[in-house]
Coordinates of C-alpha atoms and ligand atoms in Angstrom, one line a residue:
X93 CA 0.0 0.0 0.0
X94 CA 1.3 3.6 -1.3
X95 CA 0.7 6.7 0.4
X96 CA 1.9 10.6 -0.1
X97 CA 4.2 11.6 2.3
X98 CA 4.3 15.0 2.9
X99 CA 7.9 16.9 2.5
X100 CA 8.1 17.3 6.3
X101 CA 7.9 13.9 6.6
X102 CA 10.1 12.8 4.0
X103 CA 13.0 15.1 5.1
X104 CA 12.3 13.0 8.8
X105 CA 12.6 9.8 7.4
X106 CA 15.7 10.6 5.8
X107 CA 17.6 12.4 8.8
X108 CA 16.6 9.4 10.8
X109 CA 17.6 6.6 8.3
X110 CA 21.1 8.6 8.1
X111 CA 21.2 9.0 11.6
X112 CA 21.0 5.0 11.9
X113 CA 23.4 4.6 9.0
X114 CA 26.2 6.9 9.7
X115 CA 25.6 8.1 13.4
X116 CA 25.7 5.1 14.9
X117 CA 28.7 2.7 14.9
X118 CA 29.1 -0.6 13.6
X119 CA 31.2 -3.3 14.7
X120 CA 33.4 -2.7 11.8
X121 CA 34.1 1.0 12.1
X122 CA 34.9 0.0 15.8
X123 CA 37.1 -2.5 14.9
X124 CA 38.5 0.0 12.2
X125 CA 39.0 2.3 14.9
X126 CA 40.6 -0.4 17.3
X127 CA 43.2 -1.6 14.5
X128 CA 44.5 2.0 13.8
X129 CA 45.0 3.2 17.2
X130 CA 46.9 -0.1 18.2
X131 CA 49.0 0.1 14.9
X132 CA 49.7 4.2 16.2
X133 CA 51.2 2.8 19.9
X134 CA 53.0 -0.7 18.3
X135 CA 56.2 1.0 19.3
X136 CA 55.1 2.1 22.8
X137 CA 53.9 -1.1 23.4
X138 CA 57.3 -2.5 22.2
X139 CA 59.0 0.0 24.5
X140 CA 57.4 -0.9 27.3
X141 CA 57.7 -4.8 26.9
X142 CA 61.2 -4.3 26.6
X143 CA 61.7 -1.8 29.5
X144 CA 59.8 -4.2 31.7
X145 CA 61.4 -7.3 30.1
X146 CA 65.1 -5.5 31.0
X147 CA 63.9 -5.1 34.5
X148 CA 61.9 -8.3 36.0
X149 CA 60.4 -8.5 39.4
X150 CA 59.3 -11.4 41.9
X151 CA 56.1 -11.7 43.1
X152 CA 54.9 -9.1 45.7
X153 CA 57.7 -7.2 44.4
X154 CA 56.8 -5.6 41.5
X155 CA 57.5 -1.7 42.4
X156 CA 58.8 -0.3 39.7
X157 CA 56.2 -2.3 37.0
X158 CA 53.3 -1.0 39.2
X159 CA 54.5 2.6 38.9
X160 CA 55.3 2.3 35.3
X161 CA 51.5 1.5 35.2
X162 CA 49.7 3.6 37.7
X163 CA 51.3 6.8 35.6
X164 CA 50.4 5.6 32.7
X165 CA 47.1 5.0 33.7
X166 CA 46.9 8.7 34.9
X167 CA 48.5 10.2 31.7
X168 CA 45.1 8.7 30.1
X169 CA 42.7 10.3 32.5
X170 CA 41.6 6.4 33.9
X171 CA 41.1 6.4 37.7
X172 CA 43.9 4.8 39.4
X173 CA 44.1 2.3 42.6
X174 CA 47.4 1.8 43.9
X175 CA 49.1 -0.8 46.5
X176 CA 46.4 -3.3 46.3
X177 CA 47.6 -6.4 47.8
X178 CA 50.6 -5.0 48.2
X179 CA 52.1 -3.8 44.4
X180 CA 48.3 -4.2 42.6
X181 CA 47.0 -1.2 40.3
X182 CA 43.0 -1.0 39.0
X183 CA 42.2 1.9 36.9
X184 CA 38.9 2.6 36.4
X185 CA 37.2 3.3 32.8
X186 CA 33.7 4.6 32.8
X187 CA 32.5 5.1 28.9
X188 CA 30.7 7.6 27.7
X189 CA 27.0 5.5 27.7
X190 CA 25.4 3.5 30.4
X191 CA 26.1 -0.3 30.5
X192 CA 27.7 -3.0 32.3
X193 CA 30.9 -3.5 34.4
X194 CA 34.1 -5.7 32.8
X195 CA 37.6 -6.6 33.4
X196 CA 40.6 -7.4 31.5
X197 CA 43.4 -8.5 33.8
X198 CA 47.0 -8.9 33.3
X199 CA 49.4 -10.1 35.7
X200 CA 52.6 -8.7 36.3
X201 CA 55.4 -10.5 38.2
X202 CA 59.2 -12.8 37.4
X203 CA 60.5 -16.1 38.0
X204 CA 63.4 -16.7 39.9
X205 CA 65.4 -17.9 36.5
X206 CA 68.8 -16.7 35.1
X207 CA 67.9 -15.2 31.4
X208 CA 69.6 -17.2 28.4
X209 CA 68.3 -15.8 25.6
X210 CA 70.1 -13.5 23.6
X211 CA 68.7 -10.1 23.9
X212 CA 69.8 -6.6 23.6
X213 CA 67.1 -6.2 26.7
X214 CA 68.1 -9.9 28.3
X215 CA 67.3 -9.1 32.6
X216 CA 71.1 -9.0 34.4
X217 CA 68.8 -8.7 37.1
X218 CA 69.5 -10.6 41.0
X219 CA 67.7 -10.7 43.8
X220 CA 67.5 -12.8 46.7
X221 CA 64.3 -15.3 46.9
X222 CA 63.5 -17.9 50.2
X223 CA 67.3 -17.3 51.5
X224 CA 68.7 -17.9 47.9
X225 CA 70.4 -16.0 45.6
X226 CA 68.8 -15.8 42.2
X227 CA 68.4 -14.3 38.7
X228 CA 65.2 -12.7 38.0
X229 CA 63.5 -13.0 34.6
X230 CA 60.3 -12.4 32.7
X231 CA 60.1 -16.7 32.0
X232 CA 56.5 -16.8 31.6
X233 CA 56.0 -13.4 29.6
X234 CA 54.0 -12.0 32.4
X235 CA 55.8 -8.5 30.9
X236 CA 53.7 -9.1 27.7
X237 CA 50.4 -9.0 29.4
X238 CA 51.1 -5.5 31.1
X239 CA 52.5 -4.4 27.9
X240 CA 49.5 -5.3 26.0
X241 CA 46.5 -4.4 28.8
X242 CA 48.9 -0.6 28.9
X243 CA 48.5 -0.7 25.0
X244 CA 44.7 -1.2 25.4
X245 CA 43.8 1.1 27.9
X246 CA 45.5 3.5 25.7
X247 CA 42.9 2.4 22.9
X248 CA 40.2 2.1 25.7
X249 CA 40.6 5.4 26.8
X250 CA 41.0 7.3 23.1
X251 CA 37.4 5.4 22.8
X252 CA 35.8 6.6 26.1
X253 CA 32.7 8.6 24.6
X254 CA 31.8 5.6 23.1
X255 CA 31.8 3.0 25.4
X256 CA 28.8 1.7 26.5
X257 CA 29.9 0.6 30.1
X258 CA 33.4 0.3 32.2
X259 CA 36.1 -1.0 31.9
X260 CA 38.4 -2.3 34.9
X261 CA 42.1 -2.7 34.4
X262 CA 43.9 -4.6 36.8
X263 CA 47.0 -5.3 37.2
X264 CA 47.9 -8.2 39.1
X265 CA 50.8 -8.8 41.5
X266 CA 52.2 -12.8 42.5
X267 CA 50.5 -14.9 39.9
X268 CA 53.8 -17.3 40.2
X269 CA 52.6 -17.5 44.3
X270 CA 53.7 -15.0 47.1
X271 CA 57.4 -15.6 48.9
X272 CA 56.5 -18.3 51.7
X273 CA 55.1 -16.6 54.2
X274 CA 53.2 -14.0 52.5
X275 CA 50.1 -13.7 51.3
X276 CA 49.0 -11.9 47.2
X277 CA 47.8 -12.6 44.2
X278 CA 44.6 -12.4 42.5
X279 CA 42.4 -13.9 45.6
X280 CA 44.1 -11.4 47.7
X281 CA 43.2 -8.5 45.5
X282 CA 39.9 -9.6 45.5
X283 CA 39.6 -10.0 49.6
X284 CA 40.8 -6.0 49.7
X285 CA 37.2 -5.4 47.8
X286 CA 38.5 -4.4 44.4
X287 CA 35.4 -5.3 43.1
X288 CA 33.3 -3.9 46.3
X289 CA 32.2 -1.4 44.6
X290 CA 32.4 -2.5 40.8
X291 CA 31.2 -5.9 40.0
X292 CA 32.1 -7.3 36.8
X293 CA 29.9 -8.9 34.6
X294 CA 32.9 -10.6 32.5
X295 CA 36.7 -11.0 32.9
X296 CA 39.2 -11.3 30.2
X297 CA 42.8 -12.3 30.1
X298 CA 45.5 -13.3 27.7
X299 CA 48.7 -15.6 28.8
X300 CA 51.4 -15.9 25.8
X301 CA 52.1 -19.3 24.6
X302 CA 55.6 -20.3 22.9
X303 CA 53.0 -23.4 21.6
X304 CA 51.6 -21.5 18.8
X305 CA 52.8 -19.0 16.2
X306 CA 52.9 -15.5 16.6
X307 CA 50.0 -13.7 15.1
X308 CA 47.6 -16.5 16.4
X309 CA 45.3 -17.1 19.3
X310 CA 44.1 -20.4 21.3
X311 CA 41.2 -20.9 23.4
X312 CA 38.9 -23.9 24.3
X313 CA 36.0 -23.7 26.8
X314 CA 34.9 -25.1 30.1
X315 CA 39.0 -26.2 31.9
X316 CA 41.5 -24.1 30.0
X317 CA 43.7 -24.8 32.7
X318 CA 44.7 -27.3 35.3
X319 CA 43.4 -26.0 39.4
X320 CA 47.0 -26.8 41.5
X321 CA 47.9 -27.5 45.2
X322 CA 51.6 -27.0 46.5
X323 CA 52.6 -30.0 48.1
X324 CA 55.6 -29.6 51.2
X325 CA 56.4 -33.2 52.8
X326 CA 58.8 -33.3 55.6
X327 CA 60.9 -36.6 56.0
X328 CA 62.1 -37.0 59.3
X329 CA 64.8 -39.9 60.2
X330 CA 68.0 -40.0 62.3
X331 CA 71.4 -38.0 61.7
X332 CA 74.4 -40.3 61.7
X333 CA 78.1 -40.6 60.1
X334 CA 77.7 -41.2 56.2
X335 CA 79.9 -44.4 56.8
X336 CA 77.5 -45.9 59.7
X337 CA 74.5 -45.6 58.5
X338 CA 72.6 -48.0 60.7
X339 CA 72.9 -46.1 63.5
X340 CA 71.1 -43.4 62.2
X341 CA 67.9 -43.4 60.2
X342 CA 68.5 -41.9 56.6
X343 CA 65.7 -39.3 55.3
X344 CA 67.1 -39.2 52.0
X345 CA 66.9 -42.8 50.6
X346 CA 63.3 -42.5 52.6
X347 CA 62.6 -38.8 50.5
X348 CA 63.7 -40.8 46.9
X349 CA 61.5 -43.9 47.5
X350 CA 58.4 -41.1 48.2
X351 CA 59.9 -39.1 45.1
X352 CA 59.2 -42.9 43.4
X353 CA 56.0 -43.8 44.9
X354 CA 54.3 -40.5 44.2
X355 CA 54.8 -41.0 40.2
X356 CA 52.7 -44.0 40.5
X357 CA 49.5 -42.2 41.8
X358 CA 48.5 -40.7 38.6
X359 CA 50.4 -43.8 36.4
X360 CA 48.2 -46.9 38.4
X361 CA 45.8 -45.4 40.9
X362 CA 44.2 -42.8 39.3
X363 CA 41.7 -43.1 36.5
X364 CA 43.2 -41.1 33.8
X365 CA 41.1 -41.2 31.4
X366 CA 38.2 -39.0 33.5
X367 CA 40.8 -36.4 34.0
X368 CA 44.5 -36.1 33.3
X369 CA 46.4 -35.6 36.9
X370 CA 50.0 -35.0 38.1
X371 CA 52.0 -34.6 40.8
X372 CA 55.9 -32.8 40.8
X373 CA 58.7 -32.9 43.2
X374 CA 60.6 -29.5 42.5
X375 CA 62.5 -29.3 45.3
X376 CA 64.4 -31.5 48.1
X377 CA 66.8 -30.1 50.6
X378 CA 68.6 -32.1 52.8
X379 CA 72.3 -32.4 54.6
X380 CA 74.9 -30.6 54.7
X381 CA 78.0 -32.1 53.7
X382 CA 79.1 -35.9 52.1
X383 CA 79.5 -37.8 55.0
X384 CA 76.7 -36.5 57.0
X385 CA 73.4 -38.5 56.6
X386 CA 70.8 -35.8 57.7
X387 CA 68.1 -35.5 60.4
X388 CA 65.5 -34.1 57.6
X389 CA 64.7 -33.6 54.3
X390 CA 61.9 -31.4 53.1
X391 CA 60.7 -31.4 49.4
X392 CA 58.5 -29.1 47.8
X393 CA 56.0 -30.0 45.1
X394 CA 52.9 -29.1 43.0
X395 CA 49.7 -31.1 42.2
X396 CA 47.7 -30.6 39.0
X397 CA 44.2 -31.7 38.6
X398 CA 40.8 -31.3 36.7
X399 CA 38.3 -32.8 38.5
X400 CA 37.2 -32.0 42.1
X401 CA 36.1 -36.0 43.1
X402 CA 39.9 -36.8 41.7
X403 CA 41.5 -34.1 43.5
X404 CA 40.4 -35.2 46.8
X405 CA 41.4 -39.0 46.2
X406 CA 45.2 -37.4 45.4
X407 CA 45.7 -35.8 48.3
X408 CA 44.6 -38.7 50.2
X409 CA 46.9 -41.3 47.9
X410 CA 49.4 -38.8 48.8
X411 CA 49.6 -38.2 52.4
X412 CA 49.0 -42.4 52.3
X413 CA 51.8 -43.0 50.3
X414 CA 54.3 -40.6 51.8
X415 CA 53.6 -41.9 55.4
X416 CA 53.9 -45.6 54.6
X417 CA 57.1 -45.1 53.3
X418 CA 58.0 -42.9 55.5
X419 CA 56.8 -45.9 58.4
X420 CA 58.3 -48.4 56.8
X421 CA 61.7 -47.0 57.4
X422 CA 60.5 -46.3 61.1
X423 CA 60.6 -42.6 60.0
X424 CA 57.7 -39.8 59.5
X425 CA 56.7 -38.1 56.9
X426 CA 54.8 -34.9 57.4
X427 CA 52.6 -33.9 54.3
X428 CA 51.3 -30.6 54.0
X429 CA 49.1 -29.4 51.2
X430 CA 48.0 -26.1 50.8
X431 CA 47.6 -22.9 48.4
X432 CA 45.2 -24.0 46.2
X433 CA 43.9 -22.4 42.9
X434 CA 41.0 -23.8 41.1
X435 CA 40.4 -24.7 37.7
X436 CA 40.5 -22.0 34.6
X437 CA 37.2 -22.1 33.5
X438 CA 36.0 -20.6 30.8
X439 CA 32.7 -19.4 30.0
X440 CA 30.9 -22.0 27.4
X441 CA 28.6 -19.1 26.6
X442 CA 30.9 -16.0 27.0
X443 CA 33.3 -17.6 24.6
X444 CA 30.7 -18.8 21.7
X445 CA 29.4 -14.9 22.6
X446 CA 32.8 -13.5 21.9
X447 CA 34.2 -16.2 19.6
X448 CA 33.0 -13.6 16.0
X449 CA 35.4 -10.8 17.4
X450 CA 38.6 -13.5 18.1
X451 CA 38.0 -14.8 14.7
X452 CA 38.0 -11.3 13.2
X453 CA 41.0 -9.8 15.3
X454 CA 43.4 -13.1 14.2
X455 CA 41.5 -14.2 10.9
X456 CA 41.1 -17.2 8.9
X457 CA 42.5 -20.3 10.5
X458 CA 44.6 -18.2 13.2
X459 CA 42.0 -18.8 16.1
X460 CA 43.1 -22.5 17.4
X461 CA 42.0 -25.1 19.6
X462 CA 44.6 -26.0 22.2
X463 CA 44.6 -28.9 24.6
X464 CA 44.3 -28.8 28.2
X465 CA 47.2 -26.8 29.9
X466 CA 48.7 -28.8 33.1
X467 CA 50.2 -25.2 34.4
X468 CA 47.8 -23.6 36.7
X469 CA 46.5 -19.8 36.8
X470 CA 44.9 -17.5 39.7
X471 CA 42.9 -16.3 37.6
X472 CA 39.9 -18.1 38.4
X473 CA 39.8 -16.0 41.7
X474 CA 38.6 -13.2 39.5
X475 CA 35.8 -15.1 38.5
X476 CA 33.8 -16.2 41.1
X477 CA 30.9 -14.3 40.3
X478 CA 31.9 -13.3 36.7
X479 CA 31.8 -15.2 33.3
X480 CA 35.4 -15.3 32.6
X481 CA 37.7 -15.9 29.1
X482 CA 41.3 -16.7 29.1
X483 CA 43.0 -17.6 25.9
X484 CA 46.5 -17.6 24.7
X485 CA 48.6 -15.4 22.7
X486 CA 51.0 -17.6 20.3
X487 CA 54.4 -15.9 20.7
X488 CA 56.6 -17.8 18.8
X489 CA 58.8 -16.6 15.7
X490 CA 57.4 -18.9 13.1
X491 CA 59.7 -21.8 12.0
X492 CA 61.6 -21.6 15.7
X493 CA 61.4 -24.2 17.8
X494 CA 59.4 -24.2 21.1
X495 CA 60.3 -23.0 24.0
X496 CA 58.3 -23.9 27.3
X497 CA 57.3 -21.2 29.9
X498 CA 59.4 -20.8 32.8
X499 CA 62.8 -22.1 30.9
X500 CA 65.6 -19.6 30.5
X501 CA 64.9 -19.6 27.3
X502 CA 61.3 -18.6 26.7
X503 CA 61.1 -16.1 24.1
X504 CA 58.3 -13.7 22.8
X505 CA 58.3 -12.8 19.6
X506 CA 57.6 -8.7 19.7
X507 CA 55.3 -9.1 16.5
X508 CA 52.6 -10.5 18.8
X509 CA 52.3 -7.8 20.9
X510 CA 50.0 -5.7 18.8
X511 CA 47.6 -8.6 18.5
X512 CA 47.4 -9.0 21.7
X513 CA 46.2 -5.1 22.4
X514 CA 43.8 -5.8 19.5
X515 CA 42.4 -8.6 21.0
X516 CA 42.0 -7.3 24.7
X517 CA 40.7 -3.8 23.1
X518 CA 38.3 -5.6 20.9
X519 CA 36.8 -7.8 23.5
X520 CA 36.0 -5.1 25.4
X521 CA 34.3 -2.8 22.8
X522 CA 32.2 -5.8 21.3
X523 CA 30.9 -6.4 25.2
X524 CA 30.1 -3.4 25.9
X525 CA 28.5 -2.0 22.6
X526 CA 27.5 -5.1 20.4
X527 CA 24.3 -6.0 22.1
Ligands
ZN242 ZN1 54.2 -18.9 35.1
ZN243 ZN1 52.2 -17.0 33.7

């Protein structure tokens, strides 16, 4: 059916419809947007990975990487906590429109590893850490994530009037753990209330990966990664002459067959095939000197796990194990299990939600599907009562071989850097404004 329209009308219709064509953005003019501003700061972003790369710090520690942040946080006009459990720094983003509360998270401290790789930027840096002394390097590219969460708040914040919503920033001391004895990390920041005030709806975070390819990204949903337990067990025997060793009770032979006996947990106890499971000894200590057998030996250890029921039966196997052999021996074994993190968990509906704007900010066939991870995350602290998404940024150099987090020779490849900031920016935008 045809009717006149009067001019009045007419000239309505057409300011509206150009109003709804032009005035308003689309996802592509954001991401337009998003892809220039990140190419503009590339070499800021490379600046700052390599400033913070040159200058690692431990967990609990990280001074001078907090301050870095906190004023650049303030240079862009974002509100700025500082000192939260103990080195922590939010900023606060509040866009231009009404809408919900997010949070992109990116963790900031070093390993206590001596730097191999060959850089113009390689850390000299040495501290001391539990009573040793030790070299301090960015081993599990924690440097990357502040570089590329200070890269998108930068984007973030040149988007402001736009935004649809806030944004929280935080950056996150002790992901590795606090020094024994102290207390940080992602579950303390969230017992100081830094989301008292402003809770988020969803929580975002990237970890690099020396798995996959620069200029790629990996995510899977539901366990992403592995929930962990330290493990401490204390062998206690009898101190004697390394050449009379019957007289005495030796906690080291009794430490190895533990070392032994725990491996066979997850190998014959455990059902692997409803989740995978591990157990590590990292440390033992014990004795002095050759020809002194020792009183004690205390080993330090970690326990990986996907499955609550599974979990529990470990630690049992564990402490059974441990004090058997221990018994056997006519010695004790104390086993102590503690600092837990839960499993990573992503978001089955957040990540098919969000999936469109990963696919667009890596492109065809860069968007993979990784495994499980074994290594464990705080991460799922933040998401208690949030939808969370954690993927990986590939950071290898194409063709080079791969090097594992935490070795002396993990590498990022700077080329990844600016997808990173595209991906963090882009998640954000496309939460906030693409309903
Ligand atoms: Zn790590
Ligand atoms: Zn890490």
């Amino acid at each position: 059916m045809r009717s006149k329209q009067s001019p009045a009308i007419t000239l309505l219709f057409l300011i509206v419809l150009s109003t709804s064509a032009f005035g308003q953005k689309g996802k592509k003019d954001f991401q337009n947007e998003i892809n220039q501003k990140t190419a503009s700061i590339e070499p800021k972003v490379i600046s700052w990975y390599e400033d913070i790369h040159q200058n690692p710090e431990l967990s609990n520690r990280e001074f001078r990487t907090a301050m870095l942040v906190a004023k650049h946080l303030e240079r862009l006009d974002i509100e700025v906590t500082t000192g939260i459990a103990h080195t922590g720094v939010v900023g606060v983003l509040k866009g231009g429109l009404p809408g919900p509360v997010i949070a992109i998270r990116a963790d900031m401290d070093a390993l206590p590893v001596v730097e191999e790789v060959d850089l113009p930027f390689a850390s000299k840096v040495r501290t001391t850490y539990n009573d040793q002394e030790v070299g301090v390097m960015h081993a599990c590219g924690h440097d990357a994530h502040v570089a590329c969460l200070m890269g998108a708040a930068e984007v973030l914040a040149g988007m402001r009037h736009q935004l649809k919503g806030t944004i929280l920033f935080i950056f996150q001391p002790a992901e590795e753990g606090p020094p024994a004895g102290e207390e940080g990390g992602a579950e303390l920041m969230v017992q100081e209330g830094i989301f008292n005030d402003l809770q988020p709806e969803a929580v975002f975070a990237l970890h690099t990966d020396g798995r996959f390819d620069a200029g790629t990204l990996a995510v899977r949903p539901y366990g992403m990664c592995a929930g962990a337990d330290q493990l401490e067990i204390i062998v206690k025997g009898k101190q004697s002459h390394g050449a009379f060793p019957w007289l005495g009770n030796d906690p080291i032979v009794i430490a190895s067959q533990i070392v032994i006996g725990l491996q066979v947990i997850p190998s014959r106890q455990l059902d692997m095939t409803k989740a995978l499971s591990l157990v590590t000894i990292g440390s033992i200590q014990g004795g002095v000197r050759g020809n002194i057998i020792p009183n004690e030996v205390r080993m330090l250890g970690t326990i990986r796990t996907f499955d609550a029921e599974i979990r529990e039966d470990f630690h049992r196997r564990i402490r059974q194990t441990a004090q058997n052999i221990a018994e056997a021996s006519g010695a004790t074994a104390e086993v102590i299990i503690s600092g837990s993190s839960p499993v990573t968990f992503n978001d089955p509906d957040l990540l098919t939600r969000m999936t469109p704007t990963l696919v667009r900010v890596t492109g065809e066939g860069k968007l993979i599907t990784p495994s499980v991870e074994m290594g464990a995350e705080d991460f799922p602290y933040l998401t208690q009562n949030a939808k969370g998404l954690y993927f990986y940024l590939g950071v290898r150099t194409p063709g080079k071989e791969i090097e594992s987090q935490h070795s002396p020779t993990y590498y990022v490849d700077e080329s990844s850097l600016q997808l990173g900031v595209r991906a963090l920016s882009s998640l954000a935008v496309d939460y906030l404004n693409g309903r």
